[in-house]
mmCIF file of C-alpha atoms in Angstrom:
data_model
loop_
_atom_site.group_PDB
_atom_site.id
_atom_site.type_symbol
_atom_site.label_atom_id
_atom_site.label_comp_id
_atom_site.label_asym_id
_atom_site.label_seq_id
_atom_site.Cartn_x
_atom_site.Cartn_y
_atom_site.Cartn_z
ATOM 1 C CA MET A 30 115.236 86.126 133.279
ATOM 2 C CA ASP A 31 111.471 85.484 133.290
ATOM 3 C CA ASP A 32 110.221 86.049 129.730
ATOM 4 C CA ARG A 33 106.658 86.424 130.994
ATOM 5 C CA LYS A 34 107.374 89.652 132.848
ATOM 6 C CA PRO A 35 107.475 91.890 129.768
ATOM 7 C CA ASP A 36 104.173 90.385 128.600
ATOM 8 C CA SER A 37 102.535 90.943 131.958
ATOM 9 C CA ALA A 38 103.730 94.547 131.995
ATOM 10 C CA VAL A 39 102.269 95.146 128.538
ATOM 11 C CA VAL A 40 98.967 93.581 129.584
ATOM 12 C CA ARG A 41 98.854 95.727 132.725
ATOM 13 C CA ASP A 42 99.433 98.935 130.766
ATOM 14 C CA ALA A 43 96.946 97.958 128.076
ATOM 15 C CA LEU A 44 94.278 97.120 130.640
ATOM 16 C CA GLY A 45 94.856 100.455 132.353
ATOM 17 C CA VAL A 46 94.228 102.361 129.126
ATOM 18 C CA GLY A 47 91.319 100.151 128.089
ATOM 19 C CA VAL A 48 89.503 100.479 131.399
ATOM 20 C CA ALA A 49 90.160 104.208 131.836
ATOM 21 C CA VAL A 50 88.911 105.136 128.364
ATOM 22 C CA GLY A 51 86.267 102.432 128.139
ATOM 23 C CA LEU A 52 84.400 103.835 131.109
ATOM 24 C CA SER A 53 83.978 107.157 129.314
ATOM 25 C CA GLY A 54 81.553 105.404 126.979
ATOM 26 C CA PHE A 55 78.982 106.195 129.650
ATOM 27 C CA ALA A 56 79.428 109.884 128.828
ATOM 28 C CA PHE A 57 78.831 109.194 125.159
ATOM 29 C CA GLY A 58 75.691 107.196 125.898
ATOM 30 C CA VAL A 59 74.258 110.013 127.976
ATOM 31 C CA THR A 60 75.236 112.694 125.448
ATOM 32 C CA SER A 61 73.856 110.713 122.525
ATOM 33 C CA ALA A 62 70.540 110.102 124.229
ATOM 34 C CA GLY A 63 70.379 113.781 125.156
ATOM 35 C CA SER A 64 70.862 114.754 121.502
ATOM 36 C CA GLY A 65 67.767 112.814 120.487
ATOM 37 C CA LEU A 66 69.172 109.476 119.317
ATOM 38 C CA THR A 67 67.376 106.317 120.384
ATOM 39 C CA LEU A 68 68.943 103.607 122.504
ATOM 40 C CA LEU A 69 69.357 101.389 119.440
ATOM 41 C CA GLN A 70 70.971 104.158 117.379
ATOM 42 C CA THR A 71 73.345 105.032 120.203
ATOM 43 C CA CYS A 72 74.477 101.450 120.703
ATOM 44 C CA ALA A 73 74.817 100.911 116.941
ATOM 45 C CA LEU A 74 77.187 103.884 116.748
ATOM 46 C CA SER A 75 79.476 102.405 119.388
ATOM 47 C CA LEU A 76 79.345 98.909 117.906
ATOM 48 C CA LEU A 77 79.940 99.886 114.291
ATOM 49 C CA VAL A 78 81.788 103.221 114.359
ATOM 50 C CA PHE A 79 83.823 102.753 117.550
ATOM 51 C CA THR A 80 85.876 105.931 117.445
ATOM 52 C CA GLY A 81 85.020 108.157 120.361
ATOM 53 C CA ALA A 82 85.958 111.539 118.895
ATOM 54 C CA SER A 83 83.871 110.978 115.754
ATOM 55 C CA GLN A 84 80.936 109.722 117.801
ATOM 56 C CA PHE A 85 81.022 112.765 120.076
ATOM 57 C CA ALA A 86 81.349 115.061 117.041
ATOM 58 C CA LEU A 87 78.288 113.496 115.448
ATOM 59 C CA VAL A 88 75.995 113.679 118.458
ATOM 60 C CA GLY A 89 77.340 117.123 119.380
ATOM 61 C CA ALA A 90 76.453 118.492 115.954
ATOM 62 C CA LEU A 91 73.006 116.905 116.142
ATOM 63 C CA ALA A 92 72.421 118.325 119.617
ATOM 64 C CA ALA A 93 73.323 121.777 118.287
ATOM 65 C CA GLY A 94 70.651 121.447 115.614
ATOM 66 C CA GLY A 95 72.992 120.661 112.739
ATOM 67 C CA ASN A 96 71.967 118.884 109.554
ATOM 68 C CA PRO A 97 72.350 115.077 109.954
ATOM 69 C CA PHE A 98 74.337 114.808 106.705
ATOM 70 C CA THR A 99 76.676 117.623 107.730
ATOM 71 C CA ALA A 100 77.125 116.043 111.150
ATOM 72 C CA ALA A 101 77.883 112.667 109.575
ATOM 73 C CA ALA A 102 80.361 114.253 107.152
ATOM 74 C CA GLY A 103 82.210 115.986 109.982
ATOM 75 C CA ALA A 104 82.395 112.763 111.970
ATOM 76 C CA PHE A 105 83.608 110.880 108.892
ATOM 77 C CA PHE A 106 86.452 113.279 108.157
ATOM 78 C CA LEU A 107 87.437 113.294 111.808
ATOM 79 C CA GLY A 108 87.667 109.507 111.691
ATOM 80 C CA VAL A 109 89.892 109.536 108.596
ATOM 81 C CA ARG A 110 92.908 109.877 110.886
ATOM 82 C CA ASN A 111 92.462 106.217 111.815
ATOM 83 C CA ALA A 112 93.356 105.254 108.242
ATOM 84 C CA PHE A 113 96.781 106.840 108.737
ATOM 85 C CA TYR A 114 97.158 104.979 112.021
ATOM 86 C CA GLY A 115 96.388 101.778 110.127
ATOM 87 C CA LEU A 116 99.204 102.349 107.650
ATOM 88 C CA ARG A 117 101.733 102.446 110.474
ATOM 89 C CA LEU A 118 100.224 99.648 112.534
ATOM 90 C CA SER A 119 99.945 97.278 109.562
ATOM 91 C CA GLN A 120 103.732 97.339 109.215
ATOM 92 C CA LEU A 121 104.379 97.117 112.926
ATOM 93 C CA LEU A 122 101.916 94.309 113.723
ATOM 94 C CA ALA A 123 102.241 92.358 110.449
ATOM 95 C CA LEU A 124 99.014 90.456 111.138
ATOM 96 C CA PRO A 125 97.770 87.647 108.868
ATOM 97 C CA ARG A 126 95.586 88.875 105.998
ATOM 98 C CA ALA A 127 92.532 87.051 107.324
ATOM 99 C CA VAL A 128 92.758 88.911 110.640
ATOM 100 C CA ARG A 129 93.364 92.427 109.295
ATOM 101 C CA PRO A 130 89.721 93.321 108.469
ATOM 102 C CA PHE A 131 88.689 92.518 112.040
ATOM 103 C CA ALA A 132 91.713 94.271 113.578
ATOM 104 C CA ALA A 133 90.912 97.393 111.562
ATOM 105 C CA GLN A 134 87.859 97.955 113.761
ATOM 106 C CA TRP A 135 90.182 98.476 116.722
ATOM 107 C CA VAL A 136 92.550 100.951 115.057
ATOM 108 C CA ILE A 137 91.868 104.058 117.150
ATOM 109 C CA ASP A 138 93.837 106.620 119.152
ATOM 110 C CA GLU A 139 94.289 104.534 122.282
ATOM 111 C CA THR A 140 95.277 101.237 120.642
ATOM 112 C CA THR A 141 97.721 103.107 118.432
ATOM 113 C CA ALA A 142 99.313 104.870 121.411
ATOM 114 C CA VAL A 143 99.758 101.625 123.355
ATOM 115 C CA THR A 144 101.036 99.695 120.328
ATOM 116 C CA LEU A 145 103.619 102.270 119.292
ATOM 117 C CA ALA A 146 104.983 102.410 122.835
ATOM 118 C CA GLN A 147 106.047 98.752 122.739
ATOM 119 C CA PRO A 148 109.660 97.706 122.026
ATOM 120 C CA THR A 149 108.991 94.479 120.099
ATOM 121 C CA ARG A 150 106.431 93.106 117.648
ATOM 122 C CA ARG A 151 105.239 90.536 120.169
ATOM 123 C CA ALA A 152 104.653 93.225 122.777
ATOM 124 C CA ALA A 153 102.976 95.434 120.172
ATOM 125 C CA ARG A 154 100.538 92.662 119.237
ATOM 126 C CA ILE A 155 99.712 91.989 122.887
ATOM 127 C CA GLY A 156 99.224 95.686 123.610
ATOM 128 C CA PHE A 157 97.011 96.181 120.568
ATOM 129 C CA THR A 158 94.862 93.125 121.271
ATOM 130 C CA VAL A 159 94.360 93.685 125.000
ATOM 131 C CA THR A 160 93.699 97.404 124.607
ATOM 132 C CA GLY A 161 91.317 96.886 121.700
ATOM 133 C CA LEU A 162 89.349 94.077 123.317
ATOM 134 C CA THR A 163 89.073 95.745 126.724
ATOM 135 C CA LEU A 164 88.130 99.101 125.271
ATOM 136 C CA TYR A 165 85.612 97.701 122.780
ATOM 137 C CA VAL A 166 83.773 95.651 125.389
ATOM 138 C CA LEU A 167 83.722 98.344 128.078
ATOM 139 C CA TRP A 168 82.915 101.177 125.673
ATOM 140 C CA ASN A 169 79.855 99.371 124.368
ATOM 141 C CA LEU A 170 78.656 98.253 127.788
ATOM 142 C CA THR A 171 79.003 101.733 129.278
ATOM 143 C CA THR A 172 77.384 103.269 126.184
ATOM 144 C CA LEU A 173 74.363 101.072 126.812
ATOM 145 C CA ALA A 174 74.323 102.016 130.500
ATOM 146 C CA GLY A 175 74.653 105.727 129.766
ATOM 147 C CA ALA A 176 71.934 105.793 127.136
ATOM 148 C CA ALA A 177 69.568 103.757 129.292
ATOM 149 C CA GLY A 178 70.136 105.957 132.338
ATOM 150 C CA ALA A 179 70.090 109.324 130.527
ATOM 151 C CA GLU A 180 66.572 110.137 131.668
ATOM 152 C CA ALA A 181 67.488 109.600 135.317
ATOM 153 C CA ILE A 182 70.480 111.993 135.043
ATOM 154 C CA GLY A 183 68.506 114.850 133.540
ATOM 155 C CA ASP A 184 70.256 117.730 131.764
ATOM 156 C CA THR A 185 73.565 116.330 130.468
ATOM 157 C CA ASP A 186 75.029 119.813 129.860
ATOM 158 C CA VAL A 187 75.023 120.475 133.600
ATOM 159 C CA TRP A 188 77.252 117.470 134.227
ATOM 160 C CA GLY A 189 79.686 118.314 131.410
ATOM 161 C CA LEU A 190 80.016 114.664 130.448
ATOM 162 C CA ASP A 191 80.745 115.523 126.813
ATOM 163 C CA ALA A 192 84.212 116.626 127.947
ATOM 164 C CA ALA A 193 85.101 113.267 129.512
ATOM 165 C CA SER A 194 86.467 111.581 126.391
ATOM 166 C CA PRO A 195 88.670 114.516 125.253
ATOM 167 C CA ALA A 196 89.980 114.894 128.801
ATOM 168 C CA VAL A 197 90.973 111.224 128.963
ATOM 169 C CA PHE A 198 92.703 111.411 125.594
ATOM 170 C CA LEU A 199 94.649 114.528 126.595
ATOM 171 C CA ALA A 200 95.773 112.790 129.775
ATOM 172 C CA LEU A 201 97.137 109.935 127.652
ATOM 173 C CA LEU A 202 98.721 112.238 125.079
ATOM 174 C CA ALA A 203 100.468 114.724 127.374
ATOM 175 C CA PRO A 204 103.240 112.363 128.628
ATOM 176 C CA MET A 205 104.115 111.512 125.007
ATOM 177 C CA LEU A 206 105.048 115.131 124.191
ATOM 178 C CA THR A 207 108.705 114.811 125.132
ATOM 179 C CA THR A 208 110.398 117.241 122.704
ATOM 180 C CA ALA A 209 110.036 120.960 122.108
ATOM 181 C CA THR A 210 108.850 120.329 118.534
ATOM 182 C CA GLU A 211 106.060 118.032 119.742
ATOM 183 C CA ARG A 212 104.931 120.540 122.375
ATOM 184 C CA ILE A 213 104.955 123.414 119.882
ATOM 185 C CA THR A 214 102.965 121.325 117.403
ATOM 186 C CA ALA A 215 100.378 120.513 120.064
ATOM 187 C CA GLY A 216 100.127 124.176 121.028
ATOM 188 C CA VAL A 217 99.676 125.322 117.445
ATOM 189 C CA ALA A 218 97.038 122.622 116.920
ATOM 190 C CA VAL A 219 95.075 123.915 119.904
ATOM 191 C CA LEU A 220 95.240 127.479 118.596
ATOM 192 C CA LEU A 221 94.063 126.409 115.136
ATOM 193 C CA ALA A 222 91.165 124.392 116.558
ATOM 194 C CA LEU A 223 90.033 127.237 118.801
ATOM 195 C CA GLY A 224 90.444 129.792 116.037
ATOM 196 C CA PHE A 225 88.290 127.880 113.558
ATOM 197 C CA LEU A 226 85.749 126.744 116.152
ATOM 198 C CA PRO A 227 83.385 129.744 115.730
ATOM 199 C CA VAL A 228 83.355 129.636 111.910
ATOM 200 C CA LEU A 229 83.422 125.948 110.945
ATOM 201 C CA PRO A 230 80.904 123.138 111.547
ATOM 202 C CA ALA A 231 81.441 120.572 114.291
ATOM 203 C CA GLY A 232 84.367 118.258 113.578
ATOM 204 C CA ALA A 233 86.024 120.523 110.987
ATOM 205 C CA PRO A 234 88.163 122.545 113.473
ATOM 206 C CA VAL A 235 89.912 119.342 114.532
ATOM 207 C CA LEU A 236 90.778 118.630 110.902
ATOM 208 C CA MET A 237 92.193 122.127 110.526
ATOM 209 C CA ALA A 238 94.288 121.518 113.652
ATOM 210 C CA ALA A 239 96.075 118.747 111.752
ATOM 211 C CA LEU A 240 97.742 121.484 109.686
ATOM 212 C CA ALA A 241 99.885 122.228 112.730
ATOM 213 C CA ALA A 242 102.216 119.304 112.019
ATOM 214 C CA PRO A 243 103.301 120.246 108.458
ATOM 215 C CA LEU A 244 103.429 123.923 109.431
ATOM 216 C CA VAL A 245 105.751 123.371 112.391
ATOM 217 C CA LEU A 246 107.899 120.888 110.454
ATOM 218 C CA PHE A 247 108.230 123.363 107.567
ATOM 219 C CA LEU A 248 109.305 126.173 109.881
ATOM 220 C CA LYS A 249 111.682 123.854 111.749
ATOM 221 C CA GLY A 250 113.219 122.744 108.449
ATOM 222 C CA ARG A 251 113.841 126.331 107.416
ATOM 223 C CA ALA A 252 115.352 127.153 110.804
ATOM 224 C CA ASP A 253 117.642 124.106 110.643
ATOM 225 C CA ALA A 254 118.710 124.997 107.104
ATOM 226 C CA ALA A 255 119.504 128.581 108.137
ATOM 227 C CA LYS A 256 121.480 127.332 111.126
ATOM 228 C CA GLY A 257 123.379 124.939 108.890
ATOM 229 C CA ARG A 258 124.334 127.753 106.490
ATOM 230 C CA GLU A 259 125.426 129.898 109.432
ATOM 231 C CA ASN A 260 127.650 127.119 110.785
ATOM 232 C CA THR A 261 129.141 126.596 107.327
ATOM 233 C CA MET A 262 129.992 130.287 107.015
ATOM 234 C CA LYS A 263 131.589 130.272 110.480
ATOM 235 C CA GLY A 264 133.659 127.245 109.502
ATOM 236 C CA ARG A 265 134.909 128.965 106.371
ATOM 237 C CA THR A 266 135.746 132.118 108.298
ATOM 238 C CA LYS A 267 137.818 130.183 110.835
ATOM 239 C CA SER A 268 139.785 128.459 108.040
ATOM 240 C CA VAL A 269 141.051 131.800 106.672
ATOM 241 C CA PRO A 270 144.060 133.365 108.550
ATOM 242 C CA ALA A 271 143.599 136.730 110.202
ATOM 243 C CA ASP A 272 145.889 138.477 107.649
ATOM 244 C CA GLY A 273 143.665 137.290 104.815
ATOM 245 C CA ASN A 274 146.376 135.107 103.211
ATOM 246 C CA SER A 275 145.792 131.477 102.475
ATOM 247 C CA GLY A 276 149.106 130.462 103.940
ATOM 248 C CA LYS A 277 150.830 129.610 100.639
ATOM 249 C CA GLY A 278 153.740 131.973 101.331
ATOM 250 C CA ALA A 279 154.331 130.845 104.888
ATOM 251 C CA GLY A 280 157.951 130.101 105.876
ATOM 252 C CA ARG A 281 159.642 132.690 103.642
#
């Protein structure tokens, strides 16, 4: 067996994700420039923040006329999810301590998805590294291109480029929803986000959507417990003879 084949397959998958999502940095560059940020500010966001959803939330709130501090707060809380990703990936990757601060910059949705899909630690490290490097380089290059060419495109709302990043992420997420519980959780999350969208500032509805997971798990736990009690009662009923006797006087 050729041991290089699994590595090449991981690299191929990681490159596919990195290139597909990295190109959507162009949409962010255009949207950011359209919201009033300078070329330098736009590029700094991609270089230093590097989490697409938070970046789009920030520039979207600014474009809507929101307070800069409120917009930054919404983007910050939206990016908190990456800290939870880091807790899982730190155990899975087990990187040297000197490398962890640099690897933390690449802990995002896409690198987490590729890493968790791998069967071994070696494959996980390859997937994380290739996805992170490819995505970081392409995202920043296309951000620069989008911001620089925003004036030539004109009205960014007409093109709908702000929907590119969420659409790419949904395309990556959908195949991972393999169980009924996962699909129900995703559906409830969508309903929560849409329900809170008119009343909460930009970025906050996504945080509220995170409540879908504990809610669905709580309801599933109660349903499983009720089913377990029902099965127990059925088992007890079957163990009792039809005449109501326990069987002690049998054979008389």
